[in-house]
Amino acid sequence: MSGFFSKKETESKTRPEGKKYSCTACGLFKDAETPKMQIQGKFRSQILVIGDFPNSKEDAAGKLWIDHKGDILKSTLQECGINLYKDCYSLNSVNCTPHLGLSEKLDKHKIACCRKVIVSKVIEQYKPKLIITLGTYALYSVIGNRWKKDFDDIYKWRGFTIPDRDLNCWICPTFSPAWISSGNENQDFELIFKQDIKRAVDKLFQPLPPLHIPRINVIEDLSIIDKFETITEMAAFDYEATGLKPYNKKQEILTASIAVSIDNVFVFKMPKTEEQLLPFINFLKNKNIKKVAANMKYEDTWSKVKLKTTVRGWIHDTMLAAHQLDNRPGVTGLKFQVYVNFGVVDYDEEVAPHLKAPDDNPNSLNKLKEFMESSPENENKVLTYNAWDSIWEYRLALVQMETINNSIKPF
Ligand code: SF4
């Protein structure tokens, strides 16, 4: 299924030219019987439920969840011990009815306006423990200003329980009950909806997992790598390079990082001499240190082509494991997995623009080298980003290994 919002629509870091984020810029209040609907409920359990938009019936009554979609939501929450009105606050991604025709989509600018005018303020003021977002619009309302990569639609996001660090609460996306109540999809979707809501409610009394800040060791002398076998059985490693494919002679590995635990990582610029590089080559060849990577064929190929070394001891690829655990498209990338598992969004923000080549040719060079060499500060940004990649790979590998092990039942 194609995404609801294209990459182009969501990757812009600036507001659309000439547009402001306000009720005046949005304009939906003009045609609403109940304009700027306020939050409803008592919030006893500190749950914020965000829907897509008030429909005509809700607009006329000035009250949310009064039709079949509300019945589905109420009964599903009730099965989990949650009373929609007493335990939650409810609001929508836009809080004036948009009077959409059947095939019309909600303008993302209107969602951005209402995020600024209402949604963000409610989250900031009431600090929910759990936000349940119902449908694509609702999720876009909560994360669309922070998630700069492919947003796609709710199919990709539903079912994850995200420990969002910026908002300091769980974000649990699922389908809109309005969409389920339309009866266009098969009954499995109602079952999935119920499972998603239960998974969300289960998080209510769980604190967000702790987020450790790793020790990032920037090294020039690589001899310490010789000692890794004595301190760890597993290491995640990652390259930052000038492109996607290593076959162009101008391509080079700029930096490498090795995480030896969940909070200890070594990172370095690639040395110029074979002698200086030798501890790293020995690390790659050492089958006793089990290797982790995200999309291991990248590190494997670059090691072969540029370092003339076959990596030994591969044990885990976070991308393959993500696909094994969840075969939906668009969910296997490291940045997506980091957000849905650890709640950290866009940690690559400062470096990512320089990783893009000027065209689609995989042999083209990106601008990372120029960026690195432009200042010591930028060099440090690349090293830090590279270090974080390995740390996330290490942490993600542990989570995935545990999940896979728990899902394998003995005969
Ligand atoms: S939908 Fe939100 S931003 Fe738009 S007019 Fe209504 S309250 Fe204002």
XYZ file of C-alpha atoms and ligand atoms in Angstrom:
419
model
C 0.000 0.000 0.000
C 1.344 3.462 -0.818
C 1.886 5.851 2.070
C -0.653 8.427 3.028
C 1.994 11.130 3.201
C 4.806 11.016 0.668
C 8.426 11.396 1.754
C 8.535 14.798 0.087
C 5.610 15.953 2.165
C 7.081 14.905 5.485
C 10.797 15.508 5.087
C 10.590 19.290 4.884
C 12.126 20.826 7.971
C 10.585 24.222 7.484
C 6.994 25.204 7.464
C 5.383 25.496 4.049
C 6.242 28.747 2.344
C 4.036 31.616 3.434
C 1.859 29.517 5.772
C 1.371 30.059 9.449
C 0.182 27.659 12.084
C -2.962 29.155 13.535
C -6.735 28.802 13.476
C -6.883 31.636 10.968
C -4.458 29.830 8.661
C -6.384 26.568 9.105
C -9.865 28.027 8.708
C -11.848 24.883 9.624
C -13.615 26.638 12.491
C -15.610 28.725 10.000
C -17.808 25.806 8.901
C -18.085 23.983 12.215
C -21.163 23.978 14.427
C -18.900 23.264 17.382
C -15.651 25.016 16.510
C -12.408 24.297 18.385
C -13.798 21.348 20.340
C -12.093 21.079 23.685
C -10.702 17.976 25.372
C -13.363 15.698 26.822
C -13.140 13.239 29.707
C -11.803 13.110 33.248
C -8.240 11.793 32.703
C -8.294 9.610 35.829
C -5.706 7.215 34.341
C -3.737 9.896 32.496
C -4.459 8.465 29.047
C -4.783 10.790 26.090
C -6.810 9.377 23.189
C -6.327 11.200 19.908
C -8.707 10.522 17.026
C -8.698 11.777 13.453
C -11.394 14.503 13.371
C -14.928 15.156 14.665
C -17.544 13.904 12.202
C -20.744 15.824 11.407
C -22.731 14.058 14.130
C -20.134 14.864 16.780
C -19.865 18.402 15.482
C -23.648 18.899 15.755
C -23.779 17.424 19.273
C -20.550 19.008 20.505
C -19.623 15.630 21.955
C -17.110 13.000 20.859
C -17.516 9.222 20.411
C -21.312 9.249 20.118
C -21.604 6.906 17.140
C -20.557 3.380 16.168
C -16.831 4.175 16.112
C -17.206 5.437 19.684
C -18.989 2.215 20.666
C -16.107 0.149 19.297
C -13.554 2.253 21.151
C -15.505 2.307 24.432
C -16.113 -1.430 24.494
C -12.529 -2.256 23.513
C -11.130 -0.038 26.276
C -13.692 -1.408 28.719
C -12.414 -4.949 28.056
C -9.028 -3.651 29.247
C -10.528 -2.072 32.374
C -10.460 1.476 31.000
C -13.450 3.811 30.935
C -13.109 6.129 27.942
C -14.780 9.087 29.651
C -13.473 8.683 33.185
C -9.928 7.480 32.514
C -8.994 9.405 29.386
C -8.960 12.781 27.774
C -10.079 12.706 24.150
C -9.336 15.081 21.335
C -8.599 14.922 17.600
C -5.814 15.731 15.162
C -8.064 18.576 13.969
C -10.680 19.789 16.411
C -13.180 21.304 14.019
C -15.042 19.080 11.603
C -13.417 19.214 8.156
C -16.555 18.043 6.246
C -14.457 15.737 4.076
C -15.942 14.029 1.049
C -15.533 10.260 0.775
C -12.231 10.279 -1.104
C -10.884 13.524 0.320
C -7.817 13.540 2.552
C -7.136 15.868 5.410
C -4.606 18.570 4.590
C -1.448 18.044 6.652
C -1.109 21.779 7.120
C -4.407 21.831 9.003
C -3.120 19.047 11.232
C 0.045 21.067 11.844
C -2.063 24.120 12.736
C -4.144 22.174 15.231
C -1.016 20.517 16.648
C 0.286 23.946 17.502
C -3.004 25.449 18.654
C -4.378 22.527 20.688
C -2.670 19.113 20.617
C 0.849 20.081 21.714
C -0.505 22.367 24.405
C -2.700 19.623 25.851
C 0.238 17.190 25.923
C 2.492 19.782 27.521
C -0.054 20.860 30.113
C -1.430 17.481 31.199
C 1.608 15.267 30.616
C -0.197 12.002 29.799
C 1.437 8.691 30.670
C 0.032 7.083 27.557
C -1.105 8.511 24.225
C -3.228 6.241 22.039
C -3.322 7.586 18.507
C -6.175 6.322 16.338
C -5.335 6.357 12.641
C -2.800 8.035 10.373
C -3.909 11.611 11.046
C -3.716 11.191 14.805
C -0.204 9.777 14.726
C 0.909 12.470 12.297
C -0.482 15.015 14.708
C 1.784 13.747 17.516
C 5.022 12.918 15.682
C 4.754 14.488 12.212
C 6.792 17.538 13.213
C 9.609 15.361 14.575
C 9.696 12.300 12.317
C 11.426 13.537 9.155
C 11.722 10.263 7.262
C 9.074 8.300 5.354
C 5.915 8.590 7.410
C 3.782 6.347 5.180
C 0.583 5.434 7.021
C -0.852 3.694 10.038
C -0.237 0.205 8.605
C 3.455 0.728 9.202
C 3.143 2.101 12.731
C 0.238 0.307 14.371
C 0.995 -2.075 17.191
C 4.262 -0.509 18.309
C 4.488 0.779 21.867
C 6.905 3.676 21.608
C 8.649 5.045 24.722
C 8.794 8.579 23.318
C 11.638 10.509 25.003
C 10.615 13.970 23.864
C 7.102 13.645 25.295
C 8.190 11.348 28.141
C 5.273 8.970 27.644
C 4.229 5.897 25.688
C 2.820 6.508 22.223
C 0.741 3.602 20.954
C -0.609 3.911 17.404
C -3.464 1.817 16.058
C -6.219 2.031 13.458
C -9.023 4.544 13.647
C -12.206 2.916 14.961
C -14.059 5.005 12.351
C -12.251 3.088 9.655
C -13.011 -0.258 11.298
C -16.668 0.668 11.780
C -16.960 1.511 8.074
C -17.018 -2.255 7.522
C -14.786 -2.110 4.450
C -12.105 -4.328 5.848
C -12.244 -7.890 7.072
C -12.847 -8.811 10.704
C -9.156 -9.457 11.368
C -8.684 -5.706 11.596
C -11.047 -5.429 14.537
C -9.107 -8.183 16.265
C -5.820 -6.385 15.552
C -7.351 -3.158 16.894
C -8.285 -4.909 20.144
C -4.810 -6.408 20.472
C -3.199 -3.016 19.863
C -5.380 -1.335 22.507
C -4.617 -4.070 25.023
C -0.890 -3.778 24.322
C -1.173 -0.012 24.844
C -3.085 -0.257 28.110
C -0.555 -2.806 29.402
C 2.071 -0.072 29.151
C 0.148 2.279 31.417
C 1.812 1.129 34.601
C 5.236 0.506 33.126
C 7.747 3.331 33.429
C 9.684 4.178 30.294
C 12.803 2.005 30.143
C 15.939 3.841 31.287
C 17.977 5.481 28.561
C 21.703 5.205 29.257
C 24.091 7.741 27.816
C 26.995 5.724 26.424
C 30.671 6.397 26.935
C 31.940 7.454 23.522
C 35.698 6.919 23.218
C 37.205 8.770 20.267
C 40.526 7.037 19.605
C 43.472 7.660 17.274
C 45.692 4.779 18.399
C 43.738 1.604 17.575
C 45.879 -0.746 19.668
C 43.164 -0.882 22.346
C 41.070 -2.915 19.875
C 43.499 -5.799 20.408
C 42.066 -6.118 23.927
C 38.405 -6.375 22.869
C 38.433 -10.173 22.887
C 39.145 -10.083 26.616
C 36.249 -7.716 27.412
C 33.426 -8.809 25.116
C 32.088 -11.741 23.135
C 29.940 -9.535 20.924
C 30.502 -6.211 19.196
C 28.417 -4.066 16.859
C 30.359 -2.163 14.228
C 29.416 0.448 11.687
C 31.061 2.510 8.941
C 30.458 6.028 7.726
C 31.586 6.197 4.130
C 31.429 8.439 1.103
C 28.673 6.471 -0.606
C 26.509 3.378 -0.868
C 28.758 1.140 -2.974
C 32.519 0.852 -2.556
C 33.496 0.060 -6.157
C 34.290 3.597 -7.293
C 37.992 4.228 -6.588
C 37.182 7.586 -5.028
C 34.923 5.978 -2.455
C 36.395 5.613 1.026
C 35.505 4.578 4.540
C 35.778 7.741 6.620
C 35.079 6.506 10.139
C 34.304 3.282 11.965
C 32.793 2.592 15.349
C 32.691 -0.500 17.538
C 30.248 -0.866 20.433
C 31.499 -3.426 22.930
C 28.523 -3.156 25.289
C 25.226 -1.285 25.525
C 27.000 1.814 26.824
C 30.615 1.677 25.690
C 31.725 2.479 22.157
C 35.001 3.254 20.373
C 35.054 5.412 17.274
C 37.877 6.537 15.002
C 38.788 8.029 11.663
C 40.208 5.415 9.330
C 44.009 5.422 9.731
C 46.149 6.088 6.690
C 48.710 3.307 7.153
C 48.282 -0.472 7.206
C 50.243 -0.665 10.428
C 47.920 1.740 12.215
C 44.893 -0.098 10.827
C 46.094 -3.601 11.793
C 44.236 -3.905 15.150
C 40.955 -3.181 13.357
C 41.719 -5.683 10.582
C 42.487 -8.298 13.229
C 39.187 -7.451 14.930
C 37.297 -8.029 11.667
C 39.049 -11.360 11.119
C 38.570 -12.554 14.693
C 35.713 -15.072 14.633
C 35.685 -15.252 18.443
C 34.196 -11.744 18.627
C 30.648 -12.129 17.360
C 29.719 -9.289 15.015
C 26.496 -7.293 14.773
C 25.538 -4.727 12.139
C 22.484 -3.062 10.668
C 22.354 -4.308 7.073
C 25.549 -6.332 7.445
C 26.082 -6.666 3.707
C 27.105 -2.990 3.691
C 29.901 -3.421 6.244
C 30.807 -6.807 4.778
C 31.168 -5.485 1.229
C 33.073 -2.338 2.187
C 35.445 -4.424 4.340
C 36.121 -6.766 1.437
C 36.571 -4.095 -1.213
C 38.334 -1.317 0.685
C 40.139 -3.224 3.459
C 40.682 -6.499 1.560
C 39.315 -8.303 4.605
C 36.623 -10.933 5.023
C 34.670 -10.303 8.196
C 34.400 -13.401 10.383
C 32.039 -14.066 13.261
C 28.839 -12.503 11.952
C 26.049 -13.303 14.393
C 23.224 -10.802 13.916
C 21.883 -8.303 11.389
C 19.317 -5.947 12.954
C 17.703 -5.385 9.569
C 17.175 -9.079 8.837
C 15.949 -9.670 12.385
C 13.499 -6.748 12.143
C 12.087 -8.308 8.980
C 11.904 -11.716 10.641
C 9.959 -10.223 13.549
C 7.702 -7.990 11.458
C 7.405 -8.332 7.696
C 5.640 -5.029 7.045
C 7.414 -2.773 4.534
C 9.338 0.217 5.851
C 10.026 -1.049 9.384
C 13.518 -2.565 9.166
C 15.718 0.547 9.019
C 17.830 1.354 12.053
C 16.341 4.819 12.603
C 12.773 3.484 12.584
C 13.706 0.632 14.905
C 15.495 3.010 17.262
C 12.412 5.182 17.506
C 9.849 2.418 18.027
C 12.056 0.474 20.457
C 13.903 3.218 22.325
C 11.839 6.330 21.624
C 14.666 8.463 20.225
C 13.701 10.292 17.072
C 16.040 11.582 14.362
C 19.379 11.243 16.172
C 20.963 11.533 12.696
C 19.392 14.926 12.027
C 22.626 16.908 11.655
C 24.520 14.351 9.595
C 21.786 12.799 7.423
C 21.657 15.630 4.815
C 25.343 15.037 4.041
C 24.831 11.309 3.476
C 22.707 11.933 0.405
C 24.381 11.610 -2.994
C 23.420 14.167 -5.661
C 21.659 11.476 -7.726
C 20.320 7.924 -7.522
C 23.504 6.298 -8.771
C 24.734 4.064 -5.892
C 28.332 4.721 -6.967
C 27.989 8.490 -6.561
C 29.786 10.244 -3.745
C 27.931 11.957 -0.950
C 29.086 15.131 0.819
C 30.108 13.575 4.132
C 33.845 13.994 3.594
C 33.510 17.690 2.785
C 31.271 18.125 5.821
C 33.750 16.351 8.093
C 36.693 18.328 6.837
C 34.909 21.676 7.071
C 35.503 22.026 10.826
C 36.580 20.037 13.907
C 33.050 20.484 15.223
C 31.559 18.795 12.159
C 34.130 16.025 12.315
C 33.034 15.423 15.888
C 29.381 15.329 14.797
C 30.131 12.553 12.303
C 32.168 10.567 14.847
C 29.417 10.935 17.450
C 26.725 9.912 14.972
C 28.796 6.908 13.912
C 29.292 5.946 17.570
C 25.557 6.136 18.236
C 24.816 3.910 15.249
C 26.907 1.105 16.748
C 25.415 1.627 20.195
C 21.874 1.411 18.823
C 22.770 -1.658 16.796
C 24.140 -3.353 19.896
C 21.094 -2.459 22.000
C 18.649 -3.378 19.260
C 20.378 -6.710 18.673
C 19.920 -7.616 22.343
C 16.206 -6.706 22.244
C 15.689 -8.667 19.024
C 17.639 -11.691 20.234
C 15.551 -11.831 23.377
C 12.303 -11.476 21.409
C 13.310 -14.181 18.961
C 14.449 -16.525 21.746
C 11.188 -15.996 23.641
C 9.165 -16.742 20.540
C 10.895 -20.080 19.925
C 8.967 -22.642 21.922
C 10.616 -25.972 22.725
C 8.894 -29.041 21.286
S -9.048 22.557 13.412
Fe -7.756 23.296 15.053
S -6.397 24.799 14.106
Fe -8.116 24.447 12.718
S -9.549 26.052 13.241
Fe -10.137 24.254 14.409
S -9.095 24.470 16.387
Fe -8.147 25.921 14.957
